[in-house]
mmCIF file of C-alpha atoms in Angstrom:
data_model
loop_
_atom_site.group_PDB
_atom_site.id
_atom_site.type_symbol
_atom_site.label_atom_id
_atom_site.label_comp_id
_atom_site.label_asym_id
_atom_site.label_seq_id
_atom_site.Cartn_x
_atom_site.Cartn_y
_atom_site.Cartn_z
ATOM 1 C CA MET A 1 -7.617 -10.071 -55.895
ATOM 2 C CA SER A 2 -6.043 -11.080 -52.562
ATOM 3 C CA LYS A 3 -8.158 -12.749 -49.907
ATOM 4 C CA SER A 4 -9.181 -10.760 -46.834
ATOM 5 C CA PRO A 5 -6.995 -11.468 -43.779
ATOM 6 C CA THR A 6 -8.290 -13.512 -40.864
ATOM 7 C CA LEU A 7 -7.401 -12.966 -37.210
ATOM 8 C CA SER A 8 -7.135 -15.113 -34.095
ATOM 9 C CA VAL A 9 -6.862 -13.466 -30.678
ATOM 10 C CA VAL A 10 -5.384 -15.829 -28.090
ATOM 11 C CA ILE A 11 -5.499 -15.311 -24.324
ATOM 12 C CA ILE A 12 -4.459 -17.601 -21.466
ATOM 13 C CA THR A 13 -6.281 -17.230 -18.161
ATOM 14 C CA LEU A 14 -6.304 -18.337 -14.560
ATOM 15 C CA ASN A 15 -8.817 -16.649 -12.246
ATOM 16 C CA GLU A 16 -9.101 -13.525 -14.413
ATOM 17 C CA GLU A 17 -12.734 -12.704 -13.666
ATOM 18 C CA ARG A 18 -11.790 -9.123 -12.772
ATOM 19 C CA ASN A 19 -10.100 -8.495 -16.150
ATOM 20 C CA ILE A 20 -11.386 -10.789 -18.882
ATOM 21 C CA ALA A 21 -14.588 -8.892 -19.730
ATOM 22 C CA ARG A 22 -12.737 -5.607 -20.290
ATOM 23 C CA CYS A 23 -10.192 -7.359 -22.506
ATOM 24 C CA LEU A 24 -12.743 -9.217 -24.636
ATOM 25 C CA LYS A 25 -15.051 -6.217 -25.014
ATOM 26 C CA SER A 26 -12.145 -4.208 -26.450
ATOM 27 C CA LEU A 27 -11.784 -6.550 -29.450
ATOM 28 C CA ARG A 28 -13.900 -4.483 -31.831
ATOM 29 C CA PHE A 29 -12.369 -5.392 -35.185
ATOM 30 C CA SER A 30 -14.106 -4.503 -38.436
ATOM 31 C CA LYS A 31 -15.635 -7.253 -40.569
ATOM 32 C CA LYS A 32 -14.774 -5.095 -43.585
ATOM 33 C CA VAL A 33 -11.065 -5.758 -42.911
ATOM 34 C CA PHE A 34 -10.995 -9.242 -41.391
ATOM 35 C CA SER A 35 -13.205 -11.845 -43.048
ATOM 36 C CA SER A 36 -13.237 -13.686 -39.719
ATOM 37 C CA VAL A 37 -12.097 -12.963 -36.160
ATOM 38 C CA GLU A 38 -11.934 -15.707 -33.537
ATOM 39 C CA THR A 39 -11.131 -15.309 -29.861
ATOM 40 C CA ILE A 40 -9.472 -18.249 -28.128
ATOM 41 C CA VAL A 41 -9.219 -18.445 -24.338
ATOM 42 C CA VAL A 42 -7.153 -21.249 -22.818
ATOM 43 C CA ASP A 43 -8.110 -21.426 -19.168
ATOM 44 C CA ALA A 44 -6.009 -23.184 -16.529
ATOM 45 C CA GLN A 45 -8.943 -24.487 -14.444
ATOM 46 C CA SER A 46 -10.030 -21.158 -12.951
ATOM 47 C CA GLN A 47 -11.997 -21.250 -9.710
ATOM 48 C CA ASP A 48 -13.871 -18.015 -10.402
ATOM 49 C CA LYS A 49 -16.245 -16.925 -13.204
ATOM 50 C CA THR A 50 -13.570 -16.460 -15.892
ATOM 51 C CA VAL A 51 -14.830 -19.271 -18.135
ATOM 52 C CA GLY A 52 -18.476 -18.250 -17.904
ATOM 53 C CA VAL A 53 -17.735 -14.607 -18.714
ATOM 54 C CA ALA A 54 -15.483 -15.562 -21.652
ATOM 55 C CA LYS A 55 -18.094 -17.869 -23.163
ATOM 56 C CA GLN A 56 -20.823 -15.273 -22.697
ATOM 57 C CA LEU A 57 -18.722 -12.773 -24.658
ATOM 58 C CA GLY A 58 -18.249 -15.175 -27.565
ATOM 59 C CA ALA A 59 -14.817 -16.664 -26.920
ATOM 60 C CA LYS A 60 -13.894 -20.254 -27.741
ATOM 61 C CA VAL A 61 -12.810 -21.586 -24.352
ATOM 62 C CA PHE A 62 -10.476 -24.539 -23.835
ATOM 63 C CA THR A 63 -9.645 -25.869 -20.375
ATOM 64 C CA ARG A 64 -6.110 -27.133 -19.843
ATOM 65 C CA ALA A 65 -4.168 -27.802 -16.654
ATOM 66 C CA TRP A 66 -1.392 -25.284 -16.077
ATOM 67 C CA GLN A 67 1.844 -26.233 -17.860
ATOM 68 C CA GLY A 68 3.809 -23.001 -17.510
ATOM 69 C CA TYR A 69 3.476 -19.663 -19.299
ATOM 70 C CA GLY A 70 5.331 -20.459 -22.521
ATOM 71 C CA ASN A 71 3.884 -23.965 -22.828
ATOM 72 C CA GLN A 72 0.346 -22.720 -22.226
ATOM 73 C CA LYS A 73 0.666 -19.906 -24.761
ATOM 74 C CA ASN A 74 2.165 -22.160 -27.440
ATOM 75 C CA TRP A 75 -0.750 -24.563 -26.972
ATOM 76 C CA ALA A 76 -3.089 -21.615 -27.509
ATOM 77 C CA LEU A 77 -1.206 -20.590 -30.660
ATOM 78 C CA ALA A 78 -1.683 -24.096 -32.054
ATOM 79 C CA LYS A 79 -5.462 -23.692 -31.729
ATOM 80 C CA ALA A 80 -5.506 -20.508 -33.805
ATOM 81 C CA LYS A 81 -6.788 -20.700 -37.386
ATOM 82 C CA GLY A 82 -6.382 -17.081 -38.471
ATOM 83 C CA ASN A 83 -3.501 -16.109 -40.736
ATOM 84 C CA TRP A 84 -2.692 -13.383 -38.176
ATOM 85 C CA ILE A 85 -2.471 -14.050 -34.428
ATOM 86 C CA LEU A 86 -2.734 -11.429 -31.712
ATOM 87 C CA SER A 87 -1.546 -12.645 -28.306
ATOM 88 C CA LEU A 88 -2.976 -10.779 -25.331
ATOM 89 C CA ASP A 89 -2.974 -11.050 -21.558
ATOM 90 C CA ALA A 90 -6.290 -10.822 -19.734
ATOM 91 C CA ASP A 91 -5.279 -7.572 -18.025
ATOM 92 C CA GLU A 92 -4.679 -5.819 -21.358
ATOM 93 C CA GLU A 93 -7.100 -3.744 -23.406
ATOM 94 C CA LEU A 94 -7.022 -2.594 -27.016
ATOM 95 C CA THR A 95 -7.890 0.997 -27.902
ATOM 96 C CA SER A 96 -9.875 2.049 -30.963
ATOM 97 C CA LYS A 97 -6.791 3.767 -32.398
ATOM 98 C CA LEU A 98 -4.691 0.617 -31.995
ATOM 99 C CA ILE A 99 -7.385 -1.502 -33.635
ATOM 100 C CA SER A 100 -7.473 0.882 -36.605
ATOM 101 C CA GLU A 101 -3.687 0.701 -36.904
ATOM 102 C CA ILE A 102 -3.699 -3.112 -36.780
ATOM 103 C CA GLU A 103 -6.389 -3.254 -39.466
ATOM 104 C CA LYS A 104 -4.417 -0.917 -41.707
ATOM 105 C CA THR A 105 -1.130 -2.691 -41.022
ATOM 106 C CA VAL A 106 -2.184 -6.233 -41.953
ATOM 107 C CA THR A 107 -3.383 -5.078 -45.368
ATOM 108 C CA GLN A 108 0.019 -3.671 -46.367
ATOM 109 C CA VAL A 109 2.725 -5.787 -44.737
ATOM 110 C CA PRO A 110 6.262 -5.238 -46.096
ATOM 111 C CA GLU A 111 8.073 -8.239 -47.541
ATOM 112 C CA GLY A 112 9.842 -10.365 -44.921
ATOM 113 C CA VAL A 113 7.980 -8.941 -41.905
ATOM 114 C CA ASP A 114 6.476 -11.644 -39.669
ATOM 115 C CA GLY A 115 5.495 -9.719 -36.563
ATOM 116 C CA TYR A 116 4.770 -6.419 -34.864
ATOM 117 C CA PHE A 117 5.638 -5.058 -31.443
ATOM 118 C CA ILE A 118 2.939 -3.191 -29.523
ATOM 119 C CA LYS A 119 3.700 -0.654 -26.808
ATOM 120 C CA ARG A 120 1.948 -0.988 -23.446
ATOM 121 C CA ARG A 121 0.619 1.907 -21.381
ATOM 122 C CA ALA A 122 0.875 0.384 -17.887
ATOM 123 C CA PHE A 123 -1.424 1.495 -15.068
ATOM 124 C CA PHE A 124 -0.520 0.970 -11.407
ATOM 125 C CA LEU A 125 -3.243 1.655 -8.810
ATOM 126 C CA GLY A 126 -5.122 3.632 -11.471
ATOM 127 C CA LYS A 127 -2.215 5.804 -12.646
ATOM 128 C CA TRP A 128 -0.356 5.543 -15.967
ATOM 129 C CA ILE A 129 3.299 5.007 -15.075
ATOM 130 C CA ARG A 130 5.264 6.973 -17.666
ATOM 131 C CA HIS A 131 8.724 6.370 -16.214
ATOM 132 C CA CYS A 132 10.437 3.740 -13.987
ATOM 133 C CA GLY A 133 11.285 1.822 -17.183
ATOM 134 C CA TRP A 134 7.612 0.871 -17.574
ATOM 135 C CA TRP A 135 7.031 2.872 -20.751
ATOM 136 C CA PRO A 136 6.913 2.097 -23.648
ATOM 137 C CA ASP A 137 7.468 -1.596 -22.742
ATOM 138 C CA ALA A 138 6.920 -2.789 -26.339
ATOM 139 C CA GLN A 139 6.072 -6.494 -26.649
ATOM 140 C CA LEU A 140 5.915 -8.706 -29.731
ATOM 141 C CA ARG A 141 2.210 -9.578 -29.921
ATOM 142 C CA LEU A 142 0.968 -9.596 -33.529
ATOM 143 C CA ILE A 143 2.446 -12.320 -35.737
ATOM 144 C CA LYS A 144 1.767 -14.331 -38.856
ATOM 145 C CA ARG A 145 0.463 -17.793 -37.998
ATOM 146 C CA GLY A 146 3.164 -20.455 -38.159
ATOM 147 C CA ARG A 147 6.005 -17.949 -38.029
ATOM 148 C CA GLY A 148 6.504 -17.636 -34.281
ATOM 149 C CA ALA A 149 6.441 -19.328 -30.886
ATOM 150 C CA PHE A 150 6.931 -18.522 -27.222
ATOM 151 C CA THR A 151 10.126 -19.390 -25.393
ATOM 152 C CA ILE A 152 9.796 -21.984 -22.637
ATOM 153 C CA GLU A 153 10.944 -20.231 -19.463
ATOM 154 C CA PRO A 154 9.543 -20.363 -15.922
ATOM 155 C CA VAL A 155 8.671 -16.656 -16.042
ATOM 156 C CA HIS A 156 8.953 -13.763 -18.507
ATOM 157 C CA GLU A 157 8.477 -15.941 -21.566
ATOM 158 C CA GLY A 158 8.952 -14.160 -24.883
ATOM 159 C CA LEU A 159 7.389 -14.453 -28.314
ATOM 160 C CA GLU A 160 9.886 -14.940 -31.136
ATOM 161 C CA VAL A 161 9.407 -14.972 -34.925
ATOM 162 C CA LYS A 162 11.457 -16.217 -37.844
ATOM 163 C CA GLY A 163 11.387 -13.058 -39.965
ATOM 164 C CA ASN A 164 11.719 -9.334 -39.397
ATOM 165 C CA THR A 165 9.613 -7.263 -36.995
ATOM 166 C CA LEU A 166 8.309 -3.713 -36.849
ATOM 167 C CA GLU A 167 6.660 -1.647 -34.111
ATOM 168 C CA LEU A 168 3.191 -0.139 -34.165
ATOM 169 C CA ASP A 169 2.685 3.466 -33.093
ATOM 170 C CA GLU A 170 -0.451 3.115 -30.980
ATOM 171 C CA PRO A 171 -0.221 1.479 -27.522
ATOM 172 C CA MET A 172 -2.552 -0.887 -25.691
ATOM 173 C CA ASN A 173 -3.603 -0.363 -22.078
ATOM 174 C CA HIS A 174 -2.120 -2.668 -19.441
ATOM 175 C CA TYR A 175 -3.842 -2.718 -16.044
ATOM 176 C CA THR A 176 -1.080 -4.190 -13.912
ATOM 177 C CA TYR A 177 -2.172 -4.007 -10.269
ATOM 178 C CA ASP A 178 -5.279 -2.732 -8.493
ATOM 179 C CA SER A 179 -3.787 -3.069 -5.013
ATOM 180 C CA ILE A 180 -0.525 -3.600 -3.143
ATOM 181 C CA ARG A 181 -1.859 -6.963 -1.963
ATOM 182 C CA GLN A 182 -2.281 -8.065 -5.585
ATOM 183 C CA TYR A 183 1.303 -7.025 -6.344
ATOM 184 C CA LEU A 184 2.660 -8.941 -3.352
ATOM 185 C CA ASP A 185 0.678 -12.073 -4.249
ATOM 186 C CA LYS A 186 2.042 -12.026 -7.799
ATOM 187 C CA MET A 187 5.534 -11.180 -6.577
ATOM 188 C CA ASN A 188 5.509 -14.254 -4.365
ATOM 189 C CA ARG A 189 4.586 -16.509 -7.297
ATOM 190 C CA TYR A 190 7.065 -14.917 -9.700
ATOM 191 C CA SER A 191 9.958 -14.985 -7.232
ATOM 192 C CA ASP A 192 9.351 -18.714 -6.740
ATOM 193 C CA LEU A 193 9.430 -19.291 -10.507
ATOM 194 C CA SER A 194 12.478 -17.095 -11.105
ATOM 195 C CA ILE A 195 14.800 -19.318 -9.046
ATOM 196 C CA ILE A 196 13.785 -22.595 -10.685
ATOM 197 C CA GLU A 197 16.389 -22.274 -13.425
ATOM 198 C CA VAL A 198 18.680 -19.668 -11.887
ATOM 199 C CA LYS A 199 22.029 -18.989 -13.550
ATOM 200 C CA ARG A 200 25.129 -20.422 -11.885
ATOM 201 C CA LYS A 201 26.636 -16.922 -11.605
ATOM 202 C CA LYS A 202 23.868 -15.820 -9.274
ATOM 203 C CA ILE A 203 24.409 -18.794 -6.999
ATOM 204 C CA VAL A 204 28.158 -18.149 -6.784
ATOM 205 C CA PHE A 205 27.747 -14.400 -6.148
ATOM 206 C CA TRP A 206 24.610 -14.662 -4.045
ATOM 207 C CA LYS A 207 25.934 -12.200 -1.438
ATOM 208 C CA PHE A 208 26.130 -9.433 -4.043
ATOM 209 C CA TYR A 209 22.688 -10.158 -5.441
ATOM 210 C CA LEU A 210 21.092 -10.288 -1.998
ATOM 211 C CA THR A 211 22.710 -7.144 -0.599
ATOM 212 C CA VAL A 212 23.461 -4.855 -3.552
ATOM 213 C CA ALA A 213 21.155 -5.795 -6.435
ATOM 214 C CA PRO A 214 17.931 -4.521 -4.777
ATOM 215 C CA PHE A 215 19.499 -1.104 -4.176
ATOM 216 C CA LEU A 216 20.728 -0.976 -7.784
ATOM 217 C CA THR A 217 17.234 -1.824 -8.986
ATOM 218 C CA PHE A 218 15.756 1.048 -6.983
ATOM 219 C CA PHE A 219 18.440 3.512 -8.143
ATOM 220 C CA ARG A 220 18.050 2.498 -11.781
ATOM 221 C CA MET A 221 14.261 2.800 -11.758
ATOM 222 C CA TYR A 222 13.836 5.817 -9.478
ATOM 223 C CA ILE A 223 16.824 7.925 -10.549
ATOM 224 C CA SER A 224 18.169 6.745 -13.930
ATOM 225 C CA ARG A 225 14.713 6.033 -15.362
ATOM 226 C CA ARG A 226 13.148 9.019 -13.570
ATOM 227 C CA GLY A 227 10.606 7.158 -11.507
ATOM 228 C CA PHE A 228 10.462 10.200 -9.217
ATOM 229 C CA MET A 229 8.504 11.976 -11.969
ATOM 230 C CA ASP A 230 5.592 9.597 -11.382
ATOM 231 C CA GLY A 231 5.131 10.970 -7.866
ATOM 232 C CA TRP A 232 4.187 8.721 -4.973
ATOM 233 C CA HIS A 233 3.044 6.031 -7.407
ATOM 234 C CA GLY A 234 6.552 6.002 -8.883
ATOM 235 C CA LEU A 235 8.168 5.736 -5.460
ATOM 236 C CA VAL A 236 5.957 2.769 -4.556
ATOM 237 C CA VAL A 237 6.593 1.037 -7.906
ATOM 238 C CA CYS A 238 10.371 1.389 -7.515
ATOM 239 C CA GLY A 239 10.312 0.354 -3.862
ATOM 240 C CA LEU A 240 8.223 -2.724 -4.555
ATOM 241 C CA SER A 241 10.465 -3.692 -7.478
ATOM 242 C CA ALA A 242 13.530 -3.490 -5.227
ATOM 243 C CA PHE A 243 11.709 -5.534 -2.589
ATOM 244 C CA HIS A 244 10.824 -8.069 -5.291
ATOM 245 C CA ASP A 245 14.528 -8.482 -6.068
ATOM 246 C CA PHE A 246 15.371 -8.822 -2.378
ATOM 247 C CA CYS A 247 12.733 -11.549 -1.889
ATOM 248 C CA LYS A 248 13.858 -13.369 -5.010
ATOM 249 C CA TYR A 249 17.485 -13.517 -3.887
ATOM 250 C CA ALA A 250 16.495 -14.306 -0.300
ATOM 251 C CA LYS A 251 14.661 -17.348 -1.677
ATOM 252 C CA LEU A 252 17.750 -18.206 -3.701
ATOM 253 C CA TRP A 253 19.837 -18.015 -0.514
ATOM 254 C CA GLU A 254 17.314 -20.221 1.288
ATOM 255 C CA LYS A 255 17.202 -22.808 -1.511
ATOM 256 C CA GLU A 256 20.823 -22.971 -2.624
ATOM 257 C CA ILE A 257 22.850 -21.985 0.438
ATOM 258 C CA LEU A 258 20.977 -22.853 3.616
ATOM 259 C CA LYS A 259 19.622 -26.174 2.403
ATOM 260 C CA ARG A 260 22.970 -27.191 0.894
ATOM 261 C CA ARG A 261 24.702 -26.487 4.221
ATOM 262 C CA ALA A 262 22.032 -28.423 6.057
ATOM 263 C CA ASN A 263 22.437 -31.398 3.710
ATOM 264 C CA ASN A 264 26.199 -31.312 4.158
ATOM 265 C CA GLY A 265 25.767 -31.569 7.896
#
């Protein structure tokens, strides 16, 4: 008789007081399926009540200075003891249907499968964004321990596994932004990170990326990916995404072009 599976849920946090309780409270896995379920939170020295809330809700909390997204998540993976690992962000929430599917899935895994993608139902200012390229936004999140790791990139790190992957049917909820201010704050951080290891092509053709790329982003999201069907929310999402691109390439211009000219006299 095979042993019951065990599960580790890993989450990295930094000032996630507004989200962490909802995320942790959604982890209602059955003890009849998993012989043990542990929740690991690796916190990057939050200044709010994130750590206190996580501990109160039963998570094992580790404090570690910020080392970048991929590095931080790989450190969290190394702490996991379950033979299955579910990687979540603090602004994500599992549904009861998804939990049932995960429980069923891990008891009948096909040979050679090391991980599962999970779709994300993204909410922007309270509305589920069904278009703009935001749905289904499947991410590799459930893996066998020891079979995967996160890439080390400044932003948009990805989880990779050694074997094959499949996709689950049920989505999780992803609460992206509660306000425009929150979007702009995150955009500022991400645009800084995105130009740390920028490709040479983007430096050479910076004029194109600064002037044309933002318009292409808006057209692709609003027209090609039917963002207009999400109403005013869709228009704002597409407009902000185009503005994000403009800011990113404006920072590239500032860093690589203006400063180089200044240094060259």
